[in-house]
mmCIF file of C-alpha atoms and ligand atoms in Angstrom:
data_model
loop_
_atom_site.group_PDB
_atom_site.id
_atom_site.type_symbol
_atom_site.label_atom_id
_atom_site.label_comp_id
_atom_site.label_asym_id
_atom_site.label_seq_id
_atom_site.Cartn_x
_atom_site.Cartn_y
_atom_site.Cartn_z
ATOM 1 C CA UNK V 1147 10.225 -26.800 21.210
ATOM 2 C CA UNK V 1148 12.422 -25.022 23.973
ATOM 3 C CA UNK V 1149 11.290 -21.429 24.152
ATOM 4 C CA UNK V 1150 7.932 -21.364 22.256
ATOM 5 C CA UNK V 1151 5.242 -20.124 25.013
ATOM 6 C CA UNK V 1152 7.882 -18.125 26.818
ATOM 7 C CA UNK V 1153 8.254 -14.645 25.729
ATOM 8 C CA UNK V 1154 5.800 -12.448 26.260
ATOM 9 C CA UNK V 1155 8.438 -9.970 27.261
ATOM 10 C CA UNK V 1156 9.442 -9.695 23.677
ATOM 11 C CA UNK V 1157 12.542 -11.668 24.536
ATOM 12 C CA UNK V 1158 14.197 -13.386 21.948
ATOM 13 C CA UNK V 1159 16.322 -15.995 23.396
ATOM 14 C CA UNK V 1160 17.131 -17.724 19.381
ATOM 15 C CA UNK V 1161 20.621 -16.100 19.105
ATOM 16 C CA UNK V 1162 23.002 -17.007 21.585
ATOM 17 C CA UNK V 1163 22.851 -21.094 22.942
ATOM 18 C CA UNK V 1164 24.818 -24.366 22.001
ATOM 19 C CA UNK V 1165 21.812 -25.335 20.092
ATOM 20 C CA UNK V 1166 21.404 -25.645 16.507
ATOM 21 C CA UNK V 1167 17.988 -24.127 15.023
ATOM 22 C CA UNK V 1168 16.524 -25.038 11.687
ATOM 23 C CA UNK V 1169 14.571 -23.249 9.137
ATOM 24 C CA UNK V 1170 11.289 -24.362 10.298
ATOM 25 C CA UNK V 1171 11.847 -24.429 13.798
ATOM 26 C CA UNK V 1172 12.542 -20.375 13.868
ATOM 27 C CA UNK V 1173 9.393 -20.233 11.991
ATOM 28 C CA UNK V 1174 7.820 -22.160 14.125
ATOM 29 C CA UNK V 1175 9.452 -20.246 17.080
ATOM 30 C CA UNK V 1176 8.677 -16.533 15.586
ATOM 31 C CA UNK V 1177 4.927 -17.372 14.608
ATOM 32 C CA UNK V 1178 4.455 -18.370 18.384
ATOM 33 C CA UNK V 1179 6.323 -15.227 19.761
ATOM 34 C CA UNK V 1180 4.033 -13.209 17.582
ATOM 35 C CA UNK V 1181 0.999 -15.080 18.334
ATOM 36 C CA UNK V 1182 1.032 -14.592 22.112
ATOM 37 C CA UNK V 1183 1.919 -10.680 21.407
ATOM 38 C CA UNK V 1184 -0.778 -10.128 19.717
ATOM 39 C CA UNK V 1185 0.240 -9.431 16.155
ATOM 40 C CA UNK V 1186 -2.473 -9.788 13.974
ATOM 41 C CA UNK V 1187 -0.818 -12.105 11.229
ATOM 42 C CA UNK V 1188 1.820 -13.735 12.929
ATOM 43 C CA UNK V 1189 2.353 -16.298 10.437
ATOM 44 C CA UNK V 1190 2.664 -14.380 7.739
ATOM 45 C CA UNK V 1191 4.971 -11.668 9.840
ATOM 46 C CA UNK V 1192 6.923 -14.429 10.447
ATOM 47 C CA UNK V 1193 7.374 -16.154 7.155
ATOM 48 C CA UNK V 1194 8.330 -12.100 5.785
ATOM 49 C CA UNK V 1195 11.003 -11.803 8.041
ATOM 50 C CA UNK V 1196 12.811 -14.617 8.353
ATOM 51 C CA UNK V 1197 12.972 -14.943 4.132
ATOM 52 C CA UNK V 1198 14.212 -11.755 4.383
ATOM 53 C CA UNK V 1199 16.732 -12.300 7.449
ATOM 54 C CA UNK V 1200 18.055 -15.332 5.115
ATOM 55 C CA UNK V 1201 17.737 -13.783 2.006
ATOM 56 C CA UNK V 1202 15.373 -15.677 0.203
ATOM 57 C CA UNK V 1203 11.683 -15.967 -1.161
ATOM 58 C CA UNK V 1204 9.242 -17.528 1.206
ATOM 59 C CA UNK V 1205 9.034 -20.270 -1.005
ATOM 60 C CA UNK V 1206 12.767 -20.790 -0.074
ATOM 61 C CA UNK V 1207 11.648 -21.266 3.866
ATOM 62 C CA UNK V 1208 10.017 -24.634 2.829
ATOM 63 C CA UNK V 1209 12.008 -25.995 0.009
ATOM 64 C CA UNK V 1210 15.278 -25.515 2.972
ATOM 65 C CA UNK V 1211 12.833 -26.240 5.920
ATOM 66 C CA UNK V 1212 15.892 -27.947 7.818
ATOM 67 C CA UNK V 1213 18.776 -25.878 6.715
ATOM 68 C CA UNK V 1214 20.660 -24.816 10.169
ATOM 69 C CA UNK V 1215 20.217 -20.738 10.264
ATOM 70 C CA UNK V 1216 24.250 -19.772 11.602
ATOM 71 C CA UNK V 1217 24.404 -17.322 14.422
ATOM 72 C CA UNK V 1218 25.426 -14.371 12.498
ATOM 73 C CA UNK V 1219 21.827 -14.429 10.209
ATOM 74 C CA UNK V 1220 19.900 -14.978 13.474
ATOM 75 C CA UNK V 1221 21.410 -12.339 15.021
ATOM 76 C CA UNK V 1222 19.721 -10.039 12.273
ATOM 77 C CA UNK V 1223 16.443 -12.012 12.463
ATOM 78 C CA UNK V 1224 16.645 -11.444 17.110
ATOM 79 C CA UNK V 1225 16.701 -7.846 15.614
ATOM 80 C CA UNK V 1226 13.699 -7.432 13.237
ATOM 81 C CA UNK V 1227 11.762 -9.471 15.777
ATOM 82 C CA UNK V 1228 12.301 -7.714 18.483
ATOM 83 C CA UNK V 1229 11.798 -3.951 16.834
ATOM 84 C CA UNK V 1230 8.131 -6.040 15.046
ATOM 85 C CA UNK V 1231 6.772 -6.808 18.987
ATOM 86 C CA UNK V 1232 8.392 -3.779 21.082
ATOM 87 C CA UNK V 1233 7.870 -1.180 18.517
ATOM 88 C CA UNK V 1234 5.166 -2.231 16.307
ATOM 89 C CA UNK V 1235 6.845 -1.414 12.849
ATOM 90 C CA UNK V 1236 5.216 -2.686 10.240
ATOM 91 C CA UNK V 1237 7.086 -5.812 8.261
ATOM 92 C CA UNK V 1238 7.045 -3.609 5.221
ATOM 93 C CA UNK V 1239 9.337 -0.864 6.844
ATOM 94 C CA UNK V 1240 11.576 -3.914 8.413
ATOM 95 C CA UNK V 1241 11.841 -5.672 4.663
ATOM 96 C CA UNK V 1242 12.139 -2.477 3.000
ATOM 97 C CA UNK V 1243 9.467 -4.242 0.523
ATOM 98 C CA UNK V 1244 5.830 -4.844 0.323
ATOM 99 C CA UNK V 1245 3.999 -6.851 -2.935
ATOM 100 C CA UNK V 1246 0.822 -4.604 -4.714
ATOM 101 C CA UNK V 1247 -0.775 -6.160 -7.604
ATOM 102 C CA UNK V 1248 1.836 -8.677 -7.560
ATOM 103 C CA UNK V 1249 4.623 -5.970 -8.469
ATOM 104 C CA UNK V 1250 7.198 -6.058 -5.612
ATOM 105 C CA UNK V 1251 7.529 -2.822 -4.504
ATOM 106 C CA UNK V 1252 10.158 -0.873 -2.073
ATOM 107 C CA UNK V 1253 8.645 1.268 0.730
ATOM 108 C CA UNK V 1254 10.208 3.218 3.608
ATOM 109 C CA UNK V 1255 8.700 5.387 6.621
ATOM 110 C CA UNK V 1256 8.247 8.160 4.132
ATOM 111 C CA UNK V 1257 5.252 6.336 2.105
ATOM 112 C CA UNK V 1258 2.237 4.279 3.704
ATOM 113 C CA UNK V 1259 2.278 0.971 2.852
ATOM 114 C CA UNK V 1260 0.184 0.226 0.188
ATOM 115 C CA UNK V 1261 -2.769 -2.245 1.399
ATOM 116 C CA UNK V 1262 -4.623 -4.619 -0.253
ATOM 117 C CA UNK V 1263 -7.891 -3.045 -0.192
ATOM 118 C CA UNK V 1264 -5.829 -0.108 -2.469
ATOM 119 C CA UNK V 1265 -6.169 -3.180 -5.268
ATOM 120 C CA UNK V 1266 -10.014 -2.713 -5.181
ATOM 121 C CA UNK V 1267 -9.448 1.016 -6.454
ATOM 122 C CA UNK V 1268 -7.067 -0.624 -9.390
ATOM 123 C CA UNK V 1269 -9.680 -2.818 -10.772
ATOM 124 C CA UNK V 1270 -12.210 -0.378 -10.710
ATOM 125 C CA UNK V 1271 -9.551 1.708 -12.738
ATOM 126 C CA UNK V 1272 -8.950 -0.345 -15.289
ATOM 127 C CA UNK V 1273 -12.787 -0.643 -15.914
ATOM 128 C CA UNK V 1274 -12.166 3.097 -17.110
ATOM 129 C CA UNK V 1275 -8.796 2.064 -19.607
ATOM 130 C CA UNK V 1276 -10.432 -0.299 -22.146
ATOM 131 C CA UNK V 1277 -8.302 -1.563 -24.903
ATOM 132 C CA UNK V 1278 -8.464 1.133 -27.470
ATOM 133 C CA UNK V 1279 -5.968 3.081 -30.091
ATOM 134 C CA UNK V 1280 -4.020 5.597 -28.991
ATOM 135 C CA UNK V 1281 -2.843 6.854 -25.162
ATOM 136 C CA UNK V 1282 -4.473 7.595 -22.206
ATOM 137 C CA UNK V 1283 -3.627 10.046 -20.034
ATOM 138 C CA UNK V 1284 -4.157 9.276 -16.401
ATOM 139 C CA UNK V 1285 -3.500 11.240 -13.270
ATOM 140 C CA UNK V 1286 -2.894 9.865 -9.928
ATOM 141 C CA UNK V 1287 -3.084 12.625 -6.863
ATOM 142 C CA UNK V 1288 -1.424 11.331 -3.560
ATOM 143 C CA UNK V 1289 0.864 9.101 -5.431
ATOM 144 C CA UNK V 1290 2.754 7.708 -2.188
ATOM 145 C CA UNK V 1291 4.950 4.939 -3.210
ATOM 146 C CA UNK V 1292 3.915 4.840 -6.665
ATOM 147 C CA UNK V 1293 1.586 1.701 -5.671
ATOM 148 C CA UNK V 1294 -1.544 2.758 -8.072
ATOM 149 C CA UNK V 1295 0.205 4.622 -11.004
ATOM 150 C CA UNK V 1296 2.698 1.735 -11.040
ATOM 151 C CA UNK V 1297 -0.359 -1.524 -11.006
ATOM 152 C CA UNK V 1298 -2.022 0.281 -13.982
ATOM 153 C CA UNK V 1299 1.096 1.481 -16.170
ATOM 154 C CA UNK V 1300 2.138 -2.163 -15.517
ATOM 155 C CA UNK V 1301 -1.360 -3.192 -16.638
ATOM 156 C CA UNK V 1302 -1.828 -1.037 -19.459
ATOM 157 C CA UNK V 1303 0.797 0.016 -21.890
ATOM 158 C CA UNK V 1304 -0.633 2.756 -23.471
ATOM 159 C CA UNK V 1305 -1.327 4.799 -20.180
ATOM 160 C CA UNK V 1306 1.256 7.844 -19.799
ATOM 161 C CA UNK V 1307 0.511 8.740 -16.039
ATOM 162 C CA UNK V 1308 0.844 12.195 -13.864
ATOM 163 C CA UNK V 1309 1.489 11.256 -10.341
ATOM 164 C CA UNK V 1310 1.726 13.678 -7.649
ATOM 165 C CA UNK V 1311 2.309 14.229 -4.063
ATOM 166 C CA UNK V 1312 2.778 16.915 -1.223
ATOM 167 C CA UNK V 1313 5.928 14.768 -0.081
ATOM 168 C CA UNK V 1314 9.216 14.963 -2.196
ATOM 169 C CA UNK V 1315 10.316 12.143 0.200
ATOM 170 C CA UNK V 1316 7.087 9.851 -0.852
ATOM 171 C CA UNK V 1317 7.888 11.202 -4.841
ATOM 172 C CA UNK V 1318 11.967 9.910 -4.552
ATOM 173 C CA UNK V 1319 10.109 6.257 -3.397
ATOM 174 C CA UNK V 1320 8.237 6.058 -6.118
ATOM 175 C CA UNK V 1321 10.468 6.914 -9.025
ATOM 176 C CA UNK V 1322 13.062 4.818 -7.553
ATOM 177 C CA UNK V 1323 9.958 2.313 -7.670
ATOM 178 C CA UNK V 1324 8.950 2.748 -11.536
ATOM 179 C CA UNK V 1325 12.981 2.833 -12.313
ATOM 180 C CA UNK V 1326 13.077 -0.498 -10.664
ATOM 181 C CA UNK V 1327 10.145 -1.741 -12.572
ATOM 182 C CA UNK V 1328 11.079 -0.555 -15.949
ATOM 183 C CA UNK V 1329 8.007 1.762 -15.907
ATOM 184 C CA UNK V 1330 9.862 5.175 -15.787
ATOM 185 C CA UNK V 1331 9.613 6.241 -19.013
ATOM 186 C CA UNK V 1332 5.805 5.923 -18.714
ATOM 187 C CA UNK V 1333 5.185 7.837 -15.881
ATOM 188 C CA UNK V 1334 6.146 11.500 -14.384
ATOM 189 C CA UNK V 1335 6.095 12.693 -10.997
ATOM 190 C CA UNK V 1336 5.682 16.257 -9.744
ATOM 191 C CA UNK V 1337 5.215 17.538 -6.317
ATOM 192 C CA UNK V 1338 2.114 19.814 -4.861
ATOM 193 C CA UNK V 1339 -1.393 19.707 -3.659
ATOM 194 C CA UNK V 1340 -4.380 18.151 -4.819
ATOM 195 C CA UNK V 1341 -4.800 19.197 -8.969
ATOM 196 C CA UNK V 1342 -2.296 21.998 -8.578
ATOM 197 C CA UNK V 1343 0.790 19.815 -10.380
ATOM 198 C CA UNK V 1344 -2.166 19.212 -13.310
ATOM 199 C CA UNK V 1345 -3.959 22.139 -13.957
ATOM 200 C CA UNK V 1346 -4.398 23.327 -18.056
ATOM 201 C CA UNK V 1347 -4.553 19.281 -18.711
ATOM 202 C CA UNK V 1348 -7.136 17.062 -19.025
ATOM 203 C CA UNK V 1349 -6.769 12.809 -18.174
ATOM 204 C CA UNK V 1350 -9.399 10.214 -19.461
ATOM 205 C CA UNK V 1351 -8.887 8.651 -15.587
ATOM 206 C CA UNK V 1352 -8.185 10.569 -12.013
ATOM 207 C CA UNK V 1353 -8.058 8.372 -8.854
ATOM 208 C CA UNK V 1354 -6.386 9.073 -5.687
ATOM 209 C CA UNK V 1355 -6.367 6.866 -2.999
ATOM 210 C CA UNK V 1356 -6.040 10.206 -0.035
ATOM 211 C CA UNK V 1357 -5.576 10.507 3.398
ATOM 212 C CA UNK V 1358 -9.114 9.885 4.633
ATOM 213 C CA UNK V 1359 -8.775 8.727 8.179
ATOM 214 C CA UNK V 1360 -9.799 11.340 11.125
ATOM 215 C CA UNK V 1361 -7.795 13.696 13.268
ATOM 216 C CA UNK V 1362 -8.954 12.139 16.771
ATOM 217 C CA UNK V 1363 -9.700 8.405 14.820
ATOM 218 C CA UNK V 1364 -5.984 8.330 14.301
ATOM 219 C CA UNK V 1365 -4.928 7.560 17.982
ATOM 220 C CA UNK V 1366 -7.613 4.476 18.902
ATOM 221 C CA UNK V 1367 -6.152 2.612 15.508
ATOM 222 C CA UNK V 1368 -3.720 -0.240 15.275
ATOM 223 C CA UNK V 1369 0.162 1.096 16.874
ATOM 224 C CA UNK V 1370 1.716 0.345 13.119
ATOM 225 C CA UNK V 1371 0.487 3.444 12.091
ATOM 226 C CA UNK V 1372 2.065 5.424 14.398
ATOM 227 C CA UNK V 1373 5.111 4.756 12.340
ATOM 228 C CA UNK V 1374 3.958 5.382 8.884
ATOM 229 C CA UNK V 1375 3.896 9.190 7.442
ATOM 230 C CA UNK V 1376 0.697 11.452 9.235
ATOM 231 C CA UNK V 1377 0.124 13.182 5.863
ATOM 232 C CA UNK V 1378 -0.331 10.004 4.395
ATOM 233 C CA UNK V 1379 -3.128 8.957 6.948
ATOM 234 C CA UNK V 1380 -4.929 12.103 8.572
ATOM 235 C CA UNK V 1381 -7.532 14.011 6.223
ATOM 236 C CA UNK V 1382 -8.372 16.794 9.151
ATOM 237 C CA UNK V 1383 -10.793 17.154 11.848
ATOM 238 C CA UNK V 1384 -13.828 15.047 10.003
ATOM 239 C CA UNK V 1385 -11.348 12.975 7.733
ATOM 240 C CA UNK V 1386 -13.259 13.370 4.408
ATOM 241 C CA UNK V 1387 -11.625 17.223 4.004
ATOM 242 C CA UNK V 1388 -9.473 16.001 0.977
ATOM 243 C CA UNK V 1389 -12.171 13.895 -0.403
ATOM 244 C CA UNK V 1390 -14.067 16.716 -0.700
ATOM 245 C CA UNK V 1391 -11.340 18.698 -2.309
ATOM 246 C CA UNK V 1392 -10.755 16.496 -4.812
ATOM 247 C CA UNK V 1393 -14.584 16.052 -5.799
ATOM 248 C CA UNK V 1394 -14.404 19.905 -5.799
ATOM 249 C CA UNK V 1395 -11.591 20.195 -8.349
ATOM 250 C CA UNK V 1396 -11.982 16.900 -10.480
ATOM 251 C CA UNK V 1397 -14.198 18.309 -12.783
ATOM 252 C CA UNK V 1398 -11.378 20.937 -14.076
ATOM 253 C CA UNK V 1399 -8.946 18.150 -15.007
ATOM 254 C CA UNK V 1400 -11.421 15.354 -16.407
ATOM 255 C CA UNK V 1401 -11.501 14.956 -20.235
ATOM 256 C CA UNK V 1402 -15.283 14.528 -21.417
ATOM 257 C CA UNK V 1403 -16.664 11.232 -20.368
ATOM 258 C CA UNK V 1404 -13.626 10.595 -18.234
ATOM 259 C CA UNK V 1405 -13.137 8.016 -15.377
ATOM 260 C CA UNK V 1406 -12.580 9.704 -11.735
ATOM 261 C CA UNK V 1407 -12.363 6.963 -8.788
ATOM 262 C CA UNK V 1408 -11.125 7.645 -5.407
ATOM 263 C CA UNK V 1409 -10.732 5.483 -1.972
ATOM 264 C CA UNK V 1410 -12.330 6.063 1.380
ATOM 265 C CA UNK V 1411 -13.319 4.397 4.506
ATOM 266 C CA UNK V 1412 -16.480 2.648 4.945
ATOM 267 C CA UNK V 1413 -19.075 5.350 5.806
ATOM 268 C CA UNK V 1414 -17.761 8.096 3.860
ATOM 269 C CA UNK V 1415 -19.313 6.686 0.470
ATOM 270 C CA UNK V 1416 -22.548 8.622 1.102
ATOM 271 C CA UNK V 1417 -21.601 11.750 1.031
ATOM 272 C CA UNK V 1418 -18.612 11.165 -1.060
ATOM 273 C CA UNK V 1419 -21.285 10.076 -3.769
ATOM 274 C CA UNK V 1420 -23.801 13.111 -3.175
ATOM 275 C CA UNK V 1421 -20.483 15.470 -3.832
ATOM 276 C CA UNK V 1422 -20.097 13.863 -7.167
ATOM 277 C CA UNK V 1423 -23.716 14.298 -8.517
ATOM 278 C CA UNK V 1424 -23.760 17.627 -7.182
ATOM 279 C CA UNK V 1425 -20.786 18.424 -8.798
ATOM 280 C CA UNK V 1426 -22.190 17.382 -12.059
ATOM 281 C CA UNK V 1427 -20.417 13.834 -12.610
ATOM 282 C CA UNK V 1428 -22.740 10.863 -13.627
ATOM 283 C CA UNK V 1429 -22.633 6.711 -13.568
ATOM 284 C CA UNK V 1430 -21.386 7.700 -10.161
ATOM 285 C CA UNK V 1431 -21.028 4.293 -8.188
ATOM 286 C CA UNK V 1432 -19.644 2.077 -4.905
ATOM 287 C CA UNK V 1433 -17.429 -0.411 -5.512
ATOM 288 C CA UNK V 1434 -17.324 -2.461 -2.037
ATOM 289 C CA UNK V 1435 -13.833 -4.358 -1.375
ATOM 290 C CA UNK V 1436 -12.879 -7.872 -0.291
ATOM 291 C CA UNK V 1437 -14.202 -7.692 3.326
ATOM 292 C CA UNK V 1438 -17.550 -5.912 1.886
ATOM 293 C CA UNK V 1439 -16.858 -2.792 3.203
ATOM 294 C CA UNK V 1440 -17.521 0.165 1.044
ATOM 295 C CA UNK V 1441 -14.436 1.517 -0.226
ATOM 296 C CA UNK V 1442 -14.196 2.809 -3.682
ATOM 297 C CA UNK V 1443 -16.156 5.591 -4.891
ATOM 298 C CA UNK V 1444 -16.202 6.330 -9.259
ATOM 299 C CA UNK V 1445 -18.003 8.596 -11.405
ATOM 300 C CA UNK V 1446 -17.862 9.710 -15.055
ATOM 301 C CA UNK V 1447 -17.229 13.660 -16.180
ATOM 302 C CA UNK V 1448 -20.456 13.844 -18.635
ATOM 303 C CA UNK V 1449 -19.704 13.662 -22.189
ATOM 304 C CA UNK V 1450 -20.047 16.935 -23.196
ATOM 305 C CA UNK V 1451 -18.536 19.433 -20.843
ATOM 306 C CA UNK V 1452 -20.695 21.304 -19.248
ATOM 307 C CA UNK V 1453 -23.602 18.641 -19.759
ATOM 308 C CA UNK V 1454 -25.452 18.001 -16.615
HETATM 309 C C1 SAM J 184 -3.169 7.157 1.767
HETATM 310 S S1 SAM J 184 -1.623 7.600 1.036
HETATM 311 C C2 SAM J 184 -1.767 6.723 -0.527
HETATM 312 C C3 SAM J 184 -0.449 6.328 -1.120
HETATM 313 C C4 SAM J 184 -0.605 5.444 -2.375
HETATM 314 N N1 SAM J 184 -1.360 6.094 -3.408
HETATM 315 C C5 SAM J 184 -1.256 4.122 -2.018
HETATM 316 O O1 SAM J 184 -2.434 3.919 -2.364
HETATM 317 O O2 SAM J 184 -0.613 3.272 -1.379
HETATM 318 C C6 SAM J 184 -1.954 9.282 0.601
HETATM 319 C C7 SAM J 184 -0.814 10.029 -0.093
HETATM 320 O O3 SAM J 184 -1.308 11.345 -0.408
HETATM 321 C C8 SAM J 184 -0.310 12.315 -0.111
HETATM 322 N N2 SAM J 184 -1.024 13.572 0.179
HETATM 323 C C9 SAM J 184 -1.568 13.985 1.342
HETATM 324 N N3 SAM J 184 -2.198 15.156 1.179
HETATM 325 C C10 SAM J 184 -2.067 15.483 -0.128
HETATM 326 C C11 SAM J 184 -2.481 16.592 -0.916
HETATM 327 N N4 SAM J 184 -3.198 17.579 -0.387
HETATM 328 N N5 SAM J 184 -2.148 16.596 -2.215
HETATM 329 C C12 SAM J 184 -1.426 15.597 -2.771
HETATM 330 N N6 SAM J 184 -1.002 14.525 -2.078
HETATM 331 C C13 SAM J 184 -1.311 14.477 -0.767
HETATM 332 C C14 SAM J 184 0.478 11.744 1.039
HETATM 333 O O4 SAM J 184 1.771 12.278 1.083
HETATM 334 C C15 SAM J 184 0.443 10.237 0.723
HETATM 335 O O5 SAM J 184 1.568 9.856 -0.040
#
């Protein structure tokens, strides 16, 4: 096809021409351009923005595969593209959506996009929430766009969830997020640091998935990130500084025999894991995600409080 192979310059030569371009052959076209510049899931990338250039599902981009795409919606689609390979922006930001646990969810620059691996921190939640009378009360620290405390309200009815976060900005995403979802009246959001927002209660399940990565770790990782919110991403000089805080803390908010779990980057298990024995929690255990890579950390408060 005219054009495929030919724009490493990130120029996107689609919009203007005589020539009439079809569903698949953009596709085609944008998968290519992303290939050669080195996106990392150009197929995908490409499929997310041209359903959402057109307005439609992806499904929609091979049921129509040789529907004509009119100037006007290509012009939109040049656009995205362009901003994807000369900026880096994540697809999320340019969609304005990104799925989690299958629940579409809205994200802007003010919340990091949730990521899969985030899903291996849900299951290892719910492990906590068996079926059982009555509520549970579950707290949520970090809550960004609302990804976690939205998967298990969705997932379990009788949870009534506390999420927090330092960022008012990241808090108006996700309430707009549980409104959306018809989860509002199930969870509350308050803004401040670490437990502050929760202290004098006690949940049956904490997990946070925190900013873990490293002050000078930050700059050698993938140019996305440099548009997605610091506090979201940068712990402090070692990374695991909030980790650590929230081991710290945890054990003022637990109920007896409560469920803490928390996220982290491969390497910080071990002495994410030594924090919670010292710190009196038990059954504390890794939880490795898709790609094998350590990445959840839980533990249990003991059932009597004070019980070592
Ligand atoms: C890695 S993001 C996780 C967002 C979301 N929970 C998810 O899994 O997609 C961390 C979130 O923690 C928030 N945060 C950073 N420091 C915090 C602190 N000290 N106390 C509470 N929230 C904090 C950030 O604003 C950000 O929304």
């Amino acid at each position: 096809m005219a054009g495929v192979g030919s724009s490493g310059n990130g120029t996107v030569p689609f919009v203007r021409g005589e020539r009439t371009w079809t569903v698949v052959e953009l596709l085609r076209w944008i998968e290519a351009h992303f290939r050669q510049n080195g996106l990392e899931s150009p197929r995908l990338d490409a499929e997310c923005l041209l359903a959402h250039a057109l307005g439609m599902e992806r499904i929609g981009l091979y049921l129509q595969h040789d529907k004509p795409v009119v100037e006007s919606e290509r012009a939109g689609l040049r656009e995205l593209v362009r901003r994807r390979v000369r900026e880096r922006v994540p697809v999320a930001q340019l969609t304005g959506r990104k799925e989690f646990w299958s629940l579409d969810l809205g994200v802007t620059a003010e919340v990091l996009v949730p990521r899969p691996e985030t899903e291996t921190l849900v299951e290892v939640a719910l492990g906590f929430l068996p079926d059982r009378e009555g509520e549970y009360q579950v707290l949520d620290v970090g809550t960004g766009s609302g990804a976690i405390a939205l998967a298990l309200a969705h997932e379990r009815q009788k949870a009534r969830v506390l999420a927090t976060d330092l960022s008012g900005a990241a808090l108006a995403v996700a309430r707009a997020n549980a409104e959306r979802l018809g989860l509002a009246d199930r969870i509350r959001f308050e803004a401040g640091s670490a437990f502050e927002p929760a202290l004098g209660q006690r949940f049956d399940l904490v997990v946070s998935n925190p900013p873990y990565l490293a002050q000078d770790e930050a700059a050698s990782l993938a140019p996305e990130l440099a548009h997605e919110p610091a506090v979201a991403l940068i712990a402090g000089p070692a990374g695991t500084e909030i980790l650590e805080t929230l081991v710290a803390g945890v054990g003022d908010v637990l109920a007896p025999s409560a469920g803490f779990a928390v996220e982290l980057a491969p390497g910080q298990d071990e002495p994410v894991a030594a924090w919670c024995r010292a710190a009196g929690l038990v059954e504390v255990s890794v939880t490795l995600d898709l790609a094998g890579r350590a990445r959840v950390v839980s533990a249990r408060a003991a059932a009597e409080r004070g019980d070592e």
